[in-house]
Short mmCIF file of C-alpha atoms in Angstrom, two decimals:
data_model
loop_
_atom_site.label_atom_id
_atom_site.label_comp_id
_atom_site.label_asym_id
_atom_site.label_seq_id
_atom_site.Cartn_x
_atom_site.Cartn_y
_atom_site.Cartn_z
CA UNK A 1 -11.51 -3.32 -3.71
CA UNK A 2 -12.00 0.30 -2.81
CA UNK A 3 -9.12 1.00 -0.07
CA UNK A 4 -9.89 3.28 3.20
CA UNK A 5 -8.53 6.48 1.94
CA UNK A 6 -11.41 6.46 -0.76
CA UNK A 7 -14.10 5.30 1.37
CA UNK A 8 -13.11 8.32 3.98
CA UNK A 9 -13.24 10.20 1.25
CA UNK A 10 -16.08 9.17 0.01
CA UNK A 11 -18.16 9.38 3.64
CA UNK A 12 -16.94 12.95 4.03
CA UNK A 13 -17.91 14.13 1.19
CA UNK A 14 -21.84 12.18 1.65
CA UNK A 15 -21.19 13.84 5.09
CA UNK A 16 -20.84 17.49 4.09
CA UNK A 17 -23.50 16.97 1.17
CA UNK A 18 -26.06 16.21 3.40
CA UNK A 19 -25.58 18.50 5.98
CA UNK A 20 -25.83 21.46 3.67
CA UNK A 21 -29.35 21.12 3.17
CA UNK A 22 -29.30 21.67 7.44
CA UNK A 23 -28.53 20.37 10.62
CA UNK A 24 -29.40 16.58 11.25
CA UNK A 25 -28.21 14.35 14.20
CA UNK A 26 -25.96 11.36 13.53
CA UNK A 27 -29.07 8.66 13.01
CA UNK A 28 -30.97 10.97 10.89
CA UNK A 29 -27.92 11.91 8.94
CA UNK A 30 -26.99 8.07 8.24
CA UNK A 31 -30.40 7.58 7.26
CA UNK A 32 -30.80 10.36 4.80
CA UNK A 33 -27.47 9.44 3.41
CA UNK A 34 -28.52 5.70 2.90
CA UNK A 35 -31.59 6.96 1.50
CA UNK A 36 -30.79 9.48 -0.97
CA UNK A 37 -27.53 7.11 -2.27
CA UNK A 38 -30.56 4.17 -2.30
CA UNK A 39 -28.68 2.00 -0.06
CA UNK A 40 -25.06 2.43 -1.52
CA UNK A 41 -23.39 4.17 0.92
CA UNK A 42 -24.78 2.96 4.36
CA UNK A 43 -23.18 4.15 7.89
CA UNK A 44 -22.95 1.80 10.96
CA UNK A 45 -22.99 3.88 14.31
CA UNK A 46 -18.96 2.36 14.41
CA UNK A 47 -18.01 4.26 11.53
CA UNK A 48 -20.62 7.16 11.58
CA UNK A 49 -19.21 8.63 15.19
CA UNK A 50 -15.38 8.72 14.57
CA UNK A 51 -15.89 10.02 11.23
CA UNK A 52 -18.41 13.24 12.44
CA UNK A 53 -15.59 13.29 15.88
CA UNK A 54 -12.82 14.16 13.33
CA UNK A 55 -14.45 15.90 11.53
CA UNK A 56 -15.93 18.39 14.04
CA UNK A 57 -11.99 18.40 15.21
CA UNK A 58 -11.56 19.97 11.81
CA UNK A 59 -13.24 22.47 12.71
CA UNK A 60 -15.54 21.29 9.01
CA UNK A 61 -18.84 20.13 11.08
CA UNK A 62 -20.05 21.94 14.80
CA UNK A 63 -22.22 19.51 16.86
CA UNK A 64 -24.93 21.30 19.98
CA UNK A 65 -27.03 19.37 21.85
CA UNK A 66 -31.10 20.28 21.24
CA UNK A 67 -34.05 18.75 22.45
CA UNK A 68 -36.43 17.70 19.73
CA UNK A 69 -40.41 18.21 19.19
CA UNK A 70 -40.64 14.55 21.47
CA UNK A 71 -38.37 15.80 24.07
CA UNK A 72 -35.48 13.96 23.28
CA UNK A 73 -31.64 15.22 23.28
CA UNK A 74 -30.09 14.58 20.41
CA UNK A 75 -26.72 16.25 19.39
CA UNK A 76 -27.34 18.13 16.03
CA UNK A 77 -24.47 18.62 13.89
CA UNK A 78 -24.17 22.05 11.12
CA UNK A 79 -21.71 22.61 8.60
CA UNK A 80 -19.28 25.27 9.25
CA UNK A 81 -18.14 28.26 6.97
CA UNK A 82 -14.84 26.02 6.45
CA UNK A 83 -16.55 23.14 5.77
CA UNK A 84 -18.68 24.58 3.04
CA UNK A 85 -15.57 25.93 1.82
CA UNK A 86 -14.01 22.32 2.02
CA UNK A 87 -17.23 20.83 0.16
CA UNK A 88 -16.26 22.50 -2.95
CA UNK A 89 -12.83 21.16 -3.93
CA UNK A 90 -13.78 18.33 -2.24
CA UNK A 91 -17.12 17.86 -4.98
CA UNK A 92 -14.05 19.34 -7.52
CA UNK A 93 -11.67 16.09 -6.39
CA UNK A 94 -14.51 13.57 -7.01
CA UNK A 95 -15.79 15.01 -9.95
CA UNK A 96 -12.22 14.51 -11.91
CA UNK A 97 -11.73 10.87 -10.35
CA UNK A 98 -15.25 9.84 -12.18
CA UNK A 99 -14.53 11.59 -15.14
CA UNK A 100 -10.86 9.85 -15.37
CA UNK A 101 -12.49 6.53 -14.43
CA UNK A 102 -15.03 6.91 -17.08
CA UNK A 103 -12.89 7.90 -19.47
CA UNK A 104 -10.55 4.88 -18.87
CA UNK A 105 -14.02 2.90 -19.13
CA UNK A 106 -14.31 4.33 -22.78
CA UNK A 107 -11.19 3.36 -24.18
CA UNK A 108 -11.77 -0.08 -22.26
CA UNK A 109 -14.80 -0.77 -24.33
CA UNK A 110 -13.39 1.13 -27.62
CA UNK B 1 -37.41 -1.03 27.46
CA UNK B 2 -33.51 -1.41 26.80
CA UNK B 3 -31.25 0.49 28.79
CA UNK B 4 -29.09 1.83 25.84
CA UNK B 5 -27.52 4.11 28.26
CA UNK B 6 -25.74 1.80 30.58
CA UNK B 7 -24.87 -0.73 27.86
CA UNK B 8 -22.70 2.08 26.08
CA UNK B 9 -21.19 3.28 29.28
CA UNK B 10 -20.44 -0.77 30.27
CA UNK B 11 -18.87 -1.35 26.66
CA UNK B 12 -16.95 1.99 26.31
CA UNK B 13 -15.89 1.98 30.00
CA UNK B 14 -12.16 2.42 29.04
CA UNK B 15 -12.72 5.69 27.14
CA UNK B 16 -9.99 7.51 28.33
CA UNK B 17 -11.36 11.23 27.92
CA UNK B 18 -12.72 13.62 30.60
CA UNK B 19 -15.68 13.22 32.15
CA UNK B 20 -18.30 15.54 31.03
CA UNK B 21 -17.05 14.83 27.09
CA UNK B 22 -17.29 11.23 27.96
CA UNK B 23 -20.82 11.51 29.20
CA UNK B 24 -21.50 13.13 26.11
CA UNK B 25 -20.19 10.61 23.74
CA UNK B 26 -22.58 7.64 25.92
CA UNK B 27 -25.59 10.29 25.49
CA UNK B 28 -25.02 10.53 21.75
CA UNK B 29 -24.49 6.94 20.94
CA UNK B 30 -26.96 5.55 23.27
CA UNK B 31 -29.46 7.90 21.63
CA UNK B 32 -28.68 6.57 18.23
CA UNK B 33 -28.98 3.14 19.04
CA UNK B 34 -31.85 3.70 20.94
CA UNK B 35 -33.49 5.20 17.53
CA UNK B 36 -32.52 2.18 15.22
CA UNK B 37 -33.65 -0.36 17.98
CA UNK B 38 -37.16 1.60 17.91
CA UNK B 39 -37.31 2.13 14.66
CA UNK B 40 -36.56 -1.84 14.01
CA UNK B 41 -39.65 -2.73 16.75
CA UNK B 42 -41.66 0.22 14.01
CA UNK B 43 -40.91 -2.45 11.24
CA UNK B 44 -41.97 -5.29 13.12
CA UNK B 45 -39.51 -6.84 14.43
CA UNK B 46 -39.34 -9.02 17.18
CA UNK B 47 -38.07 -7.03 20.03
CA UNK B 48 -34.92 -10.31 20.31
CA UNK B 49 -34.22 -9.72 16.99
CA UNK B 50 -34.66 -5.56 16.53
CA UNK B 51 -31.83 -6.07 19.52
CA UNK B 52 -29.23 -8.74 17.69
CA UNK B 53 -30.08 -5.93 14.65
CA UNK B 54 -29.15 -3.12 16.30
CA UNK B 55 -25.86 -4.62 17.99
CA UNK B 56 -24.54 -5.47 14.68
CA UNK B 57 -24.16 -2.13 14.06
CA UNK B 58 -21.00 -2.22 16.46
CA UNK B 59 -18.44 -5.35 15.66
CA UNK B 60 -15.90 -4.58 17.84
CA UNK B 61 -16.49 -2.14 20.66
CA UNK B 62 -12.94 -2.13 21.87
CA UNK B 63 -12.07 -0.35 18.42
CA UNK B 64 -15.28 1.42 18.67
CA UNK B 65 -13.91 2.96 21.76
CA UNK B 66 -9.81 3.36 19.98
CA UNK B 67 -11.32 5.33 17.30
CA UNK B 68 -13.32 7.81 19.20
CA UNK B 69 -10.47 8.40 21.18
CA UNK B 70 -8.18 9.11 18.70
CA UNK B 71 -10.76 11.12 16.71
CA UNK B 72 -12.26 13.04 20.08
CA UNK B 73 -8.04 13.84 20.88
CA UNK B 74 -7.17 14.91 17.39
CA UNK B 75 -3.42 14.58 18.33
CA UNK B 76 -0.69 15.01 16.67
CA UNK B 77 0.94 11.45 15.27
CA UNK B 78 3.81 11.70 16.94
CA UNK B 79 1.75 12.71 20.02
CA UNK B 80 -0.56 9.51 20.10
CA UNK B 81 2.67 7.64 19.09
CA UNK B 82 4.22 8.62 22.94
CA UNK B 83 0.81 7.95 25.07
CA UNK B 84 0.61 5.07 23.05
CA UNK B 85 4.07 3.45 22.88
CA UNK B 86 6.68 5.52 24.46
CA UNK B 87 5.34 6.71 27.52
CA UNK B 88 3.51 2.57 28.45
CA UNK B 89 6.89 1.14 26.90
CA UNK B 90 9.41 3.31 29.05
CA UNK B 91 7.36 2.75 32.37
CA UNK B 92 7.45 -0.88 31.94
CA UNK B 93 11.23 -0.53 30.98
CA UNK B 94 11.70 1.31 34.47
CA UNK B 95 9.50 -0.38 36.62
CA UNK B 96 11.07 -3.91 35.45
CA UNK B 97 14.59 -2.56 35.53
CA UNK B 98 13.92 -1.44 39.45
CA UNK B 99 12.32 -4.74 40.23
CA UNK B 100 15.60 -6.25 38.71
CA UNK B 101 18.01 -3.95 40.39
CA UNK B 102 16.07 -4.23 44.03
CA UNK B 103 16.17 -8.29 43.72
CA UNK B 104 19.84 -8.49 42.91
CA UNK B 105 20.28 -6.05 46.01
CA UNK B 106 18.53 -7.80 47.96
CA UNK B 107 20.59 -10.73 47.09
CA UNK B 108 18.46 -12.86 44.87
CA UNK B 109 21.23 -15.36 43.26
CA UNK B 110 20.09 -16.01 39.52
CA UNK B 111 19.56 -19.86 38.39
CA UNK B 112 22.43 -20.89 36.50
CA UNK B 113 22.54 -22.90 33.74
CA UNK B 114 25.09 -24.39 31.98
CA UNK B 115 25.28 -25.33 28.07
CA UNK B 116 27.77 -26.97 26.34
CA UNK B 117 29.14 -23.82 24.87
CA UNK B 118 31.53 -21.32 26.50
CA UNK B 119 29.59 -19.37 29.25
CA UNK B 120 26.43 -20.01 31.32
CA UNK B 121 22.99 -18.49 31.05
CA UNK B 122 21.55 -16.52 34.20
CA UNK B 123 17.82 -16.49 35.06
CA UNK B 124 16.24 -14.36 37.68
CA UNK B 125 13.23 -16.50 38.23
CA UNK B 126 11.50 -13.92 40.52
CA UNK B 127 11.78 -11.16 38.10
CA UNK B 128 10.77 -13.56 35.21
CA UNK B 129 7.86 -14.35 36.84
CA UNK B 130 6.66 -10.76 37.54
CA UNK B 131 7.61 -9.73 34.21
CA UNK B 132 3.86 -10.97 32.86
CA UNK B 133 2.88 -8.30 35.19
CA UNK B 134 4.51 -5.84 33.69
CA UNK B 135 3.97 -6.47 29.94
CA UNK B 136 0.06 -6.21 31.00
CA UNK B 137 0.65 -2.89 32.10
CA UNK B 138 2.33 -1.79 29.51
CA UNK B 139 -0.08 -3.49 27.37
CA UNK B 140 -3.18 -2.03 29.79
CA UNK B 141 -1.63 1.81 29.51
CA UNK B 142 -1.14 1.46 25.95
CA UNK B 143 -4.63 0.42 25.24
CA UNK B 144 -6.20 3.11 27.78
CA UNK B 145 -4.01 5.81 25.58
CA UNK B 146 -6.00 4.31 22.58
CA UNK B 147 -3.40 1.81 20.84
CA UNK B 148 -4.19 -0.87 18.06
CA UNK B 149 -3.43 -4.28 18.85
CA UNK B 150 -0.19 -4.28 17.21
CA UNK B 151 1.24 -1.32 19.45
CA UNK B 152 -0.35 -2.92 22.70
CA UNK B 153 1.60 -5.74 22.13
CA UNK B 154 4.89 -3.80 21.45
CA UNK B 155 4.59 -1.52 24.57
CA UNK B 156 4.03 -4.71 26.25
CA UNK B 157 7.44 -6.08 25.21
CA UNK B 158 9.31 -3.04 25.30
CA UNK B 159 11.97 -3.85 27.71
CA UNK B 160 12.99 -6.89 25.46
CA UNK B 161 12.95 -4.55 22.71
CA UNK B 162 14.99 -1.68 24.43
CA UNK B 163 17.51 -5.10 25.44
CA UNK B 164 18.03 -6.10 21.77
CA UNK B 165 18.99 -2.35 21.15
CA UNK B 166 21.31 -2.61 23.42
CA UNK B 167 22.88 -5.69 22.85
CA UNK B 168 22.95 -5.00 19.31
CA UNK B 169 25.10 -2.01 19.99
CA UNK B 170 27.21 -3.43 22.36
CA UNK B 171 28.75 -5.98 20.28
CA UNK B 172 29.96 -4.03 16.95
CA UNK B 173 31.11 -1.55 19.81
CA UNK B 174 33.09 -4.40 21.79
CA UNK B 175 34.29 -5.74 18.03
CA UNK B 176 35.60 -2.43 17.09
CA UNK B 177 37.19 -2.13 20.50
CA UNK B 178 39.31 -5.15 20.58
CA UNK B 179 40.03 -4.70 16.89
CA UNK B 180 41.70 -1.36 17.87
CA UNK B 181 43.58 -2.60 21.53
CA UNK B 182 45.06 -5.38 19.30
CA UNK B 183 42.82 -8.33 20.65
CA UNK B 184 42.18 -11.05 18.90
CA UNK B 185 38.63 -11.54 18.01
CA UNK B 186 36.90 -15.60 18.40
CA UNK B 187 33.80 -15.38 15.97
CA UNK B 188 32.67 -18.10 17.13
CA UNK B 189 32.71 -17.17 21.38
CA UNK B 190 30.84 -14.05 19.82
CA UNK B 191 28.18 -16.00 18.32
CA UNK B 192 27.76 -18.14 21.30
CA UNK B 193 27.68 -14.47 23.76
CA UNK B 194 24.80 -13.17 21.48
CA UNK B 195 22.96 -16.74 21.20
CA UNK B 196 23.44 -17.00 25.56
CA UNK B 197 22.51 -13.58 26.30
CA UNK B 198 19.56 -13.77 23.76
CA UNK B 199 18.28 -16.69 24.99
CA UNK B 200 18.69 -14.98 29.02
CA UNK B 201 17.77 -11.41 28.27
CA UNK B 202 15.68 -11.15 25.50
CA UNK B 203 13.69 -14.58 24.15
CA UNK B 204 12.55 -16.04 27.92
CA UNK B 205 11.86 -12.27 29.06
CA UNK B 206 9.93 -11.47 25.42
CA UNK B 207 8.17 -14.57 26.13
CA UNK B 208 7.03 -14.00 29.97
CA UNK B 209 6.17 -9.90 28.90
CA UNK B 210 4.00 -10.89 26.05
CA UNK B 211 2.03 -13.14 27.95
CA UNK B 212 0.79 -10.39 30.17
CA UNK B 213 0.23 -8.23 27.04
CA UNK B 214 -1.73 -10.88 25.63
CA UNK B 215 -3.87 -11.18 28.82
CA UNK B 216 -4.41 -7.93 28.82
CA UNK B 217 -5.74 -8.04 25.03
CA UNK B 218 -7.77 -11.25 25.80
CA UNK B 219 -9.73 -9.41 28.51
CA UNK B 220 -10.58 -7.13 26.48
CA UNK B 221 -11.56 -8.90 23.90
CA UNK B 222 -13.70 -11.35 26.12
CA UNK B 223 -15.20 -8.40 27.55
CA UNK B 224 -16.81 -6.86 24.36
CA UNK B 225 -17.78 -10.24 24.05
CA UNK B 226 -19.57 -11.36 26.98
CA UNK B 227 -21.27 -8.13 27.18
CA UNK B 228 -22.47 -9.21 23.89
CA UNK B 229 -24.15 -12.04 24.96
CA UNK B 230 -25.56 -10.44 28.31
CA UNK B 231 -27.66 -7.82 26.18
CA UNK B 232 -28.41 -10.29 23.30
#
């Protein structure tokens, strides 16, 4: 069972990923996420909105309100100079963990 | 047309932050679900079911509500640990304590009753029956501040649990006291003091403060969920 600390982890980093190619609002963000992971990692609103609130509190993610081509408000969230400098050790972090657990996998199967 | 608007701002009516950000949090989240819900009806959906659909998306709105408060505050620990404990638990502590102290001035005479051990057991029936009062406002002030079930319940019960402190001082103390004077100590008339004043001060008190804490929880709870059903 993955625990909590991983699947933050995990979110954040899905989070950060995404919103480096540019700014998306919290539905568009959870769909692009659940898209481009094919359905693996898919965000409720429930665990979308605390998760982008702490975040912005980090100072890692800055959310403005704009009005889109249909006239609708939605509040667009950016990454921040210290998030993009957060994405990369984050990535770093991640990319160890898979290499560790694939190398455990290896000897598994050896 | 749904009125995503007022359903978030019924559900999350207890979000305890100012009230422009508060506005903005209903905006934003009525503005997502108002996306899926469309978005569902774009699929085909039956407009019932793109509803049910779109609800699921939010189990439990009284958490919803906990974790945007503690994410929106960004407090300390130790900070959310005194809105959300101390500050609920010491006002119930107080108020109860005054309510005590004003009845006995007033002359209330406690119920006594007797056991066969050594001693008698005092009840202030007036205060124990206000005490469910007070444990739901603990509990309520604690949950406004953003507390999880478990530390609703505590602030609820604090004076019991500020009691049992006490008490659980007060003997060793009172041991170590008579050892010293040159008293002899009866283990047993001990045991019985801590079992009578348990039973008095701290179990039938506990008791009558967690039932207002668990109101308070169940209303809550039954909230969420009848709102559920209204919109379903």
């Amino acid at each position: 069972m993955i625990g909590p600390g991983i699947k933050r982890g995990t979110a954040e980093l899905a989070v950060l990923s995404v919103l480096e190619d540019g700014p998306l609002h919290g539905y568009e963000l959870a769909r692009r996420i659940e898209r481009q992971t094919k359905g693996a990692l898919r965000f409720t609103l429930a665990a979308l909105y605390p998760m982008l609130y702490r975040m912005e509190q980090r100072r890692w993610i800055r959310g403005s309100w704009e009005t889109g081509s249909n006239g609708r408000r939605r509040r667009c969230y950016r990454l921040t100079a210290e998030g993009k400098k957060k994405l990369s050790p984050i990535r770093q972090e991640w990319a160890e963990l898979f290499h560790a657990l694939r190398q455990l996998g290896k000897v598994a199967n050896a | 047309m749904r009125d995503w608007q007022e359903l978030v701002r019924q559900r999350l009516d207890g979000l305890a932050l100012d009230s422009t950000e508060r506005e903005a949090v209903y905006d934003e989240l009525a503005a997502h679900l108002e996306e899926a819900y469309e978005n569902l009806l774009v699929e085909g959906l039956p407009e019932k079911e793109a509803v049910q659909r779109t609800l699921t998306q939010i189990a439990d709105w009284h958490d919803l509500q906990r974790q945007i408060f503690l994410a929106r505050r960004g407090g300390q620990p130790m900070q959310k640990r005194i809105q959300q404990l101390w500050i609920p638990g010491f006002l119930t502590l107080t108020l109860s304590m005054m309510f005590l102290i004003a009845l006995q001035k007033h002359g209330f005479q406690p119920r006594i009753v007797f056991w066969s051990g050594p001693g008698t057991i005092l009840f202030y029936v007036p205060w124990l029956m206000s005490l469910p009062l007070f444990g739901a406002l603990g509990a309520y002030l604690s949950s406004r501040a953003g507390g999880a079930r478990g530390t609703v319940l505590l602030a609820s019960i604090f004076p019991v649990l500020a009691l049992t402190a006490a008490f659980l001082l007060m003997f060793p103390i009172g041991l170590i006291i008579k050892r010293i004077i040159g008293r002899q100590v009866d283990f047993s008339m001990v045991a019985t003091a801590i079992l009578r004043d348990g039973i008095g001060w701290i179990l039938v008190p506990g008791a009558a403060l967690l039932v207002g804490g668990l109101l308070v929880n169940l209303l809550f709870s039954r909230r969420s969920s009848s709102q559920d059903t209204a919109i379903g």
